[in-house]
mmCIF file of C-alpha atoms and ligand atoms in Angstrom:
data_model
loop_
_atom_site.group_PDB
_atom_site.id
_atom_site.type_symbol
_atom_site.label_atom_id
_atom_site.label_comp_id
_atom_site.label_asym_id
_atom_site.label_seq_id
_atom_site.Cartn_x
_atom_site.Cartn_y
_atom_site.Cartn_z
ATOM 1 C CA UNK A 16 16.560 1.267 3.890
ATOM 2 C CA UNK A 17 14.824 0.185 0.475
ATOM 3 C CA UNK A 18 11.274 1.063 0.527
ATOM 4 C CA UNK A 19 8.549 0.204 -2.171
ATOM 5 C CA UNK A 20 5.152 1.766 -2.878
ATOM 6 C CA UNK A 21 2.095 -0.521 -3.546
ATOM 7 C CA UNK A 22 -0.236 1.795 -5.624
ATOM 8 C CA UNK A 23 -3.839 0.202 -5.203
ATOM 9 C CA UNK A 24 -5.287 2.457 -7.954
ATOM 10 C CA UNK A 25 -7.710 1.154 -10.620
ATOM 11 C CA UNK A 26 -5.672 3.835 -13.029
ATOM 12 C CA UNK A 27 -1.705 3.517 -13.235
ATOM 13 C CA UNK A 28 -1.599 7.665 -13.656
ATOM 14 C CA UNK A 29 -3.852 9.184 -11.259
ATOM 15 C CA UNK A 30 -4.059 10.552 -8.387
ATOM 16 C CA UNK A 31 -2.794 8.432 -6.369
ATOM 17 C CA UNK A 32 0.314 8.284 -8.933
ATOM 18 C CA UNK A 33 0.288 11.227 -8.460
ATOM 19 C CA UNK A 34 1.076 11.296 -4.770
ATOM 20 C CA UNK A 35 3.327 8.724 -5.094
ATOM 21 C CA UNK A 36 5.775 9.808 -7.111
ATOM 22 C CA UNK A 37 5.990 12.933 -4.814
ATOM 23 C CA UNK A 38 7.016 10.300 -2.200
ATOM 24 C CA UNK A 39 8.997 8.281 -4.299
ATOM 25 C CA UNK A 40 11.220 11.734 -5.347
ATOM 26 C CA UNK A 41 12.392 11.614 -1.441
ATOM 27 C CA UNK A 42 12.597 8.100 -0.725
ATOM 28 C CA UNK A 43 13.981 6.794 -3.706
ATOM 29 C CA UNK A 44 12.207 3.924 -3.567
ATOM 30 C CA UNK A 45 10.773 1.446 -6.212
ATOM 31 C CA UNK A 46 6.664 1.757 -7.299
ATOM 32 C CA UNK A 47 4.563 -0.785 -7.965
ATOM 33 C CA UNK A 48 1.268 -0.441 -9.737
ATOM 34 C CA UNK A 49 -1.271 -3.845 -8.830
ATOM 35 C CA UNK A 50 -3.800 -2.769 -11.467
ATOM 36 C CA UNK A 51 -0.857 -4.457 -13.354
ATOM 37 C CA UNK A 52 -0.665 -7.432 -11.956
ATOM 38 C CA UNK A 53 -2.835 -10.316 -11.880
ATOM 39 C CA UNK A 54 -3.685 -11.171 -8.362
ATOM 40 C CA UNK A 55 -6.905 -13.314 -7.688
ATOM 41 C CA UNK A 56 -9.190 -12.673 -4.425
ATOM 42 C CA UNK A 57 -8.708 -15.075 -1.813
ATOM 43 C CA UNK A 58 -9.053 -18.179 -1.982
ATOM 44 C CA UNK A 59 -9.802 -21.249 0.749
ATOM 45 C CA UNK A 60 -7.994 -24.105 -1.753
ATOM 46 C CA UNK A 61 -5.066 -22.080 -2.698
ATOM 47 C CA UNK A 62 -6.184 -22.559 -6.552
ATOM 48 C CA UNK A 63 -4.588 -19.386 -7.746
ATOM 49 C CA UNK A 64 -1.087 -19.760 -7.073
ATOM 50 C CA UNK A 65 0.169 -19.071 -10.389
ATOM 51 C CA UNK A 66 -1.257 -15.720 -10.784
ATOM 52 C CA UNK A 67 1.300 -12.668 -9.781
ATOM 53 C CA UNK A 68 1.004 -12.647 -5.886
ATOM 54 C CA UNK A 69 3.392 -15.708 -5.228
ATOM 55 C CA UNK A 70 6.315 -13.717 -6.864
ATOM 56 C CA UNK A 71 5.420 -10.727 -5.862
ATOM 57 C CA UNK A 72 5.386 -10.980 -2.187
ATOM 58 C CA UNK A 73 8.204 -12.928 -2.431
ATOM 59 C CA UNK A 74 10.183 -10.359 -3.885
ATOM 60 C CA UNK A 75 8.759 -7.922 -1.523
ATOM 61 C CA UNK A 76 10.234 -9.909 1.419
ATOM 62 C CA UNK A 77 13.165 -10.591 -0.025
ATOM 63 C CA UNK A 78 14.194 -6.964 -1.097
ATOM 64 C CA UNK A 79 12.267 -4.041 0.322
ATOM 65 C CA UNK A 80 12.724 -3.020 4.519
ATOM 66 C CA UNK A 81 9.931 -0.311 4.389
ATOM 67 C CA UNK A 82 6.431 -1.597 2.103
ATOM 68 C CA UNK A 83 4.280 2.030 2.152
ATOM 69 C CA UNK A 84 0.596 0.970 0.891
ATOM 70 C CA UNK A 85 -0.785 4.103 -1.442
ATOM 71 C CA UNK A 86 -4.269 3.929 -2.189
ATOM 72 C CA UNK A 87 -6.967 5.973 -3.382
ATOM 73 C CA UNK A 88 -10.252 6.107 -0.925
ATOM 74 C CA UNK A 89 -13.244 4.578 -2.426
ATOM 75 C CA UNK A 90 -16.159 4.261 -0.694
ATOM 76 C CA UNK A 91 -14.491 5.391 2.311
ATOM 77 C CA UNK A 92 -11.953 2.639 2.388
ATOM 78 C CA UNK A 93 -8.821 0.936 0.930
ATOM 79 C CA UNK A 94 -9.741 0.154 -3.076
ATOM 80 C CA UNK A 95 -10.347 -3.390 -3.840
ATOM 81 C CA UNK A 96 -7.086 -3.710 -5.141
ATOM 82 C CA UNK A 97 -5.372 -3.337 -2.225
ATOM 83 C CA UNK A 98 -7.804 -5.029 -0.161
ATOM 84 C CA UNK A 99 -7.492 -8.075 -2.404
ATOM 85 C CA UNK A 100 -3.491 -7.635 -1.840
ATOM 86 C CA UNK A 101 -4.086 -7.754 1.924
ATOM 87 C CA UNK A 102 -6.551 -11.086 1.737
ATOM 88 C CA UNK A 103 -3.831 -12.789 -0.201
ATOM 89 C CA UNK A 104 -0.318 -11.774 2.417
ATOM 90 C CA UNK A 105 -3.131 -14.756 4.404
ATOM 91 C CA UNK A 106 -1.463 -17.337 1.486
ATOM 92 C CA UNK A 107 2.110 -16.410 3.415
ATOM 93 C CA UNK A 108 0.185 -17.231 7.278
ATOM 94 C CA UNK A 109 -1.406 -20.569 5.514
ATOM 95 C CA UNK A 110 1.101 -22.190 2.717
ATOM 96 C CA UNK A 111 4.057 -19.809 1.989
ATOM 97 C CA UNK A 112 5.402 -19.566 5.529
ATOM 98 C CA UNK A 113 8.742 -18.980 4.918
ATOM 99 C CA UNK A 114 7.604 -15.588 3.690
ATOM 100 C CA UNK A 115 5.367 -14.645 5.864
ATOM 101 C CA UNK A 116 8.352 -15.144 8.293
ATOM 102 C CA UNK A 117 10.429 -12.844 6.238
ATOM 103 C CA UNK A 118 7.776 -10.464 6.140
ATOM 104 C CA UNK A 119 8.113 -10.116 10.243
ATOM 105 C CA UNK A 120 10.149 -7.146 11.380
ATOM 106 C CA UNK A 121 9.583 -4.738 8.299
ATOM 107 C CA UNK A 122 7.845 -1.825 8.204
ATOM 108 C CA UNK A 123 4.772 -0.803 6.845
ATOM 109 C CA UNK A 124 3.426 3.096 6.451
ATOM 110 C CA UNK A 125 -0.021 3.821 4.188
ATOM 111 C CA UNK A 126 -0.914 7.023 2.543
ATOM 112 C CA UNK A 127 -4.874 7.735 1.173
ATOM 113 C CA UNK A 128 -5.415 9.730 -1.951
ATOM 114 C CA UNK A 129 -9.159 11.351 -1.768
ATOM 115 C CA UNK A 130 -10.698 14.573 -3.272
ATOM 116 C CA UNK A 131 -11.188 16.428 0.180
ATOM 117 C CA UNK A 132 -8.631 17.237 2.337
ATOM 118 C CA UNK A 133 -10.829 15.508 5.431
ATOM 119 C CA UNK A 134 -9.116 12.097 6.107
ATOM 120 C CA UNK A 135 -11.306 9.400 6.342
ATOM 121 C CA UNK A 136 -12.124 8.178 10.075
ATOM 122 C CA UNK A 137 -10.978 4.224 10.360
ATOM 123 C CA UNK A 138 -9.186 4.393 7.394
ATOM 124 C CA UNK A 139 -6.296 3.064 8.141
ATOM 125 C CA UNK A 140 -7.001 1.046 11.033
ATOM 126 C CA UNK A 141 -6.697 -2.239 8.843
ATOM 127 C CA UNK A 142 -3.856 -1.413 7.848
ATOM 128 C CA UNK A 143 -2.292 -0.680 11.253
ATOM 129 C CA UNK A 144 -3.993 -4.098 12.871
ATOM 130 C CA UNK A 145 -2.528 -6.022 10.080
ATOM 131 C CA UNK A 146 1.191 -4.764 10.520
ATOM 132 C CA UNK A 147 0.313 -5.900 14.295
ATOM 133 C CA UNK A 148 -0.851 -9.468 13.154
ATOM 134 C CA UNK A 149 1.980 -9.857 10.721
ATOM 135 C CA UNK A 150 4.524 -8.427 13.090
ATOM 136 C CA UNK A 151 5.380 -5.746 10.806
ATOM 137 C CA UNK A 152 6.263 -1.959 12.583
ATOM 138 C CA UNK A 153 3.454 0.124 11.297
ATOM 139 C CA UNK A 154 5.277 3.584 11.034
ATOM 140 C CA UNK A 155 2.862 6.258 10.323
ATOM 141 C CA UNK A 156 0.126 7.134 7.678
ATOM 142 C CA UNK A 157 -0.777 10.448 6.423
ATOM 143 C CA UNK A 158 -4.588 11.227 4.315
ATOM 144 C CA UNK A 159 -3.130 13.349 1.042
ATOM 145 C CA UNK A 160 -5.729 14.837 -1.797
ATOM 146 C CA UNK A 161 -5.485 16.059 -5.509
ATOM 147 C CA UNK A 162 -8.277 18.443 -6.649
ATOM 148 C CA UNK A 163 -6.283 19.464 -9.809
ATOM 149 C CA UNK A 164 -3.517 18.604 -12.377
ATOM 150 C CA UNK A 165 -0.636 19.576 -9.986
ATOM 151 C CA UNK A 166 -0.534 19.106 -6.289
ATOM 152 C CA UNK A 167 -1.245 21.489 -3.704
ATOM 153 C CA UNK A 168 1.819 23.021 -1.873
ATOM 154 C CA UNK A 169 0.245 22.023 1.363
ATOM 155 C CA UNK A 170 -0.081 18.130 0.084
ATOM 156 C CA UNK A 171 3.972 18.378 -1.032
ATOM 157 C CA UNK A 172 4.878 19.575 2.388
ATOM 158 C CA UNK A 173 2.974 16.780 4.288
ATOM 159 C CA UNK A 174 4.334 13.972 1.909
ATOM 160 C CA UNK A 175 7.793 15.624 2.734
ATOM 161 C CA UNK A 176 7.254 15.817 6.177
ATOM 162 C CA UNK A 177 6.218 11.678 5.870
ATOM 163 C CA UNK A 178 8.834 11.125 3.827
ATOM 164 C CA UNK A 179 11.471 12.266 6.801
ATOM 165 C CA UNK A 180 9.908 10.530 9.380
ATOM 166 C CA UNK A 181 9.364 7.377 8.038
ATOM 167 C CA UNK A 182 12.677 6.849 6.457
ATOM 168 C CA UNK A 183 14.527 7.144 10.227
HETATM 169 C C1 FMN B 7 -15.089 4.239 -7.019
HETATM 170 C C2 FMN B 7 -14.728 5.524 -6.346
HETATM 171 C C3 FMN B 7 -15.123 5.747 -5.041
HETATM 172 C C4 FMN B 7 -14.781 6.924 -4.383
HETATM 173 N N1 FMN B 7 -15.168 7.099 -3.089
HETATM 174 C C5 FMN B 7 -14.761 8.211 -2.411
HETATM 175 C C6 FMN B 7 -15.096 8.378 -1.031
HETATM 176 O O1 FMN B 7 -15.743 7.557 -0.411
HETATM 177 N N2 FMN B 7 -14.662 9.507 -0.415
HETATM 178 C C7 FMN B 7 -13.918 10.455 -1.066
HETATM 179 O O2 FMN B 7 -13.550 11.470 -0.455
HETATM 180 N N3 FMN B 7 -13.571 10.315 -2.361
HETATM 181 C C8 FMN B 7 -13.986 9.224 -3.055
HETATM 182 N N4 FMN B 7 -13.640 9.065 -4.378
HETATM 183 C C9 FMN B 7 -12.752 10.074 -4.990
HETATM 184 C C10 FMN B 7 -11.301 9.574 -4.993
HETATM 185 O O3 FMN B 7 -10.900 9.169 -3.694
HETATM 186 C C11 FMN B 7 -10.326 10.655 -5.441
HETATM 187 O O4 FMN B 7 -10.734 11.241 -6.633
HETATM 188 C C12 FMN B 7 -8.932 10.056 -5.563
HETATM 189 O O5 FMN B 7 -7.995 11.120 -5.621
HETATM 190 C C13 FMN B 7 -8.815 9.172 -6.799
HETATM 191 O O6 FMN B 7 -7.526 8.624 -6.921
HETATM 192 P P1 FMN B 7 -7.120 7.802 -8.232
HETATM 193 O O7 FMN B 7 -7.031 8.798 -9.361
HETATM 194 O O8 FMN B 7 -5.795 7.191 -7.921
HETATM 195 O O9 FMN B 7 -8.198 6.792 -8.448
HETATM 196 C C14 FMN B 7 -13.999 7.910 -5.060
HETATM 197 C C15 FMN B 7 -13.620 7.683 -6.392
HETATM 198 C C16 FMN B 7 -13.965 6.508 -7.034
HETATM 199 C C17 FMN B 7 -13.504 6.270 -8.455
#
């Protein structure tokens, strides 16, 4: 199974690197950063299609069975960047349909990245709902933290723990 991480960060080497690279180390799998890509917000006349998401998802669809969605919490939710991700996979419902097609049957697992060790309630219920609407197998999640330069053994054994189960 070839899985990708889509790091919604707004710093390529933080935290939530961090966290995903400890993933990554048992998957194998390929990481994305979108603070490096240029991906507009939504938009109702489609006037942004040649910024980075058109190829992007399109590669996703094409080459990765398991998409895991790593993000940081800010302000109790998903950061922007990934949010913006998830308002433009509606391009693929709308005008690239042949994607959003390919898209159906994956499956999709999220990890959080906070300070505290308390996962944040609702957090990834969008995430969940919009494997459902996409027809995408939502997998599992897991709520990970980093309170200093290396991570906590506790934080390595539940990535490793995620790492087995979602890779079945
Ligand atoms: C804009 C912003 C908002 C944040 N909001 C929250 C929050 O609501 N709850 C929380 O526990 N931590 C919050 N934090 C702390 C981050 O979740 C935490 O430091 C995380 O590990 C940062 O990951 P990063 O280095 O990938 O950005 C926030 C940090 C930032 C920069």
């Amino acid at each position: 199974m070839k899985a990708i991480i889509i790091q919604g960060s707004s710093r390529n080497n933080g935290n939530t690197h961090k966290v995903s690279v400890e993933l990554q180390k048992h998957l194998n799998c390929d990481i994305i950063n979108l603070k490096d890509k240029n991906i507009g917000h939504y938009d109702y006349e489609y006037n942004n299609q040649d910024d980075d998401f058109p190829a992007l998802i399109e590669k996703i669809a094409n080459e990765y069975d398991l998409i895991i969605f790593a993000s940081p919490v800010y302000w109790y939710t998903m950061s922007g960047l990934t949010k913006v991700f998830f308002d433009r996979i509606s391009d693929t419902i709308r005008i690239s349909k042949d994607v959003g097609r390919k898209l159906r049957g994956k499956k999709m697992a999220a990890l959080s990245c906070g300070y505290g060790s308390d996962a944040i309630e609702g957090f990834f219920l969008p995430f969940q709902k919009s494997a459902d609407y996409l027809g995408i197998e939502y997998v599992g999640n897991i709520h990970t933290w980093v309170q200093t330069d290396s991570l906590d053994d506790e934080v390595k054994g539940i990535i490793k723990e995620f790492a087995e189960r979602i890779k079945e």
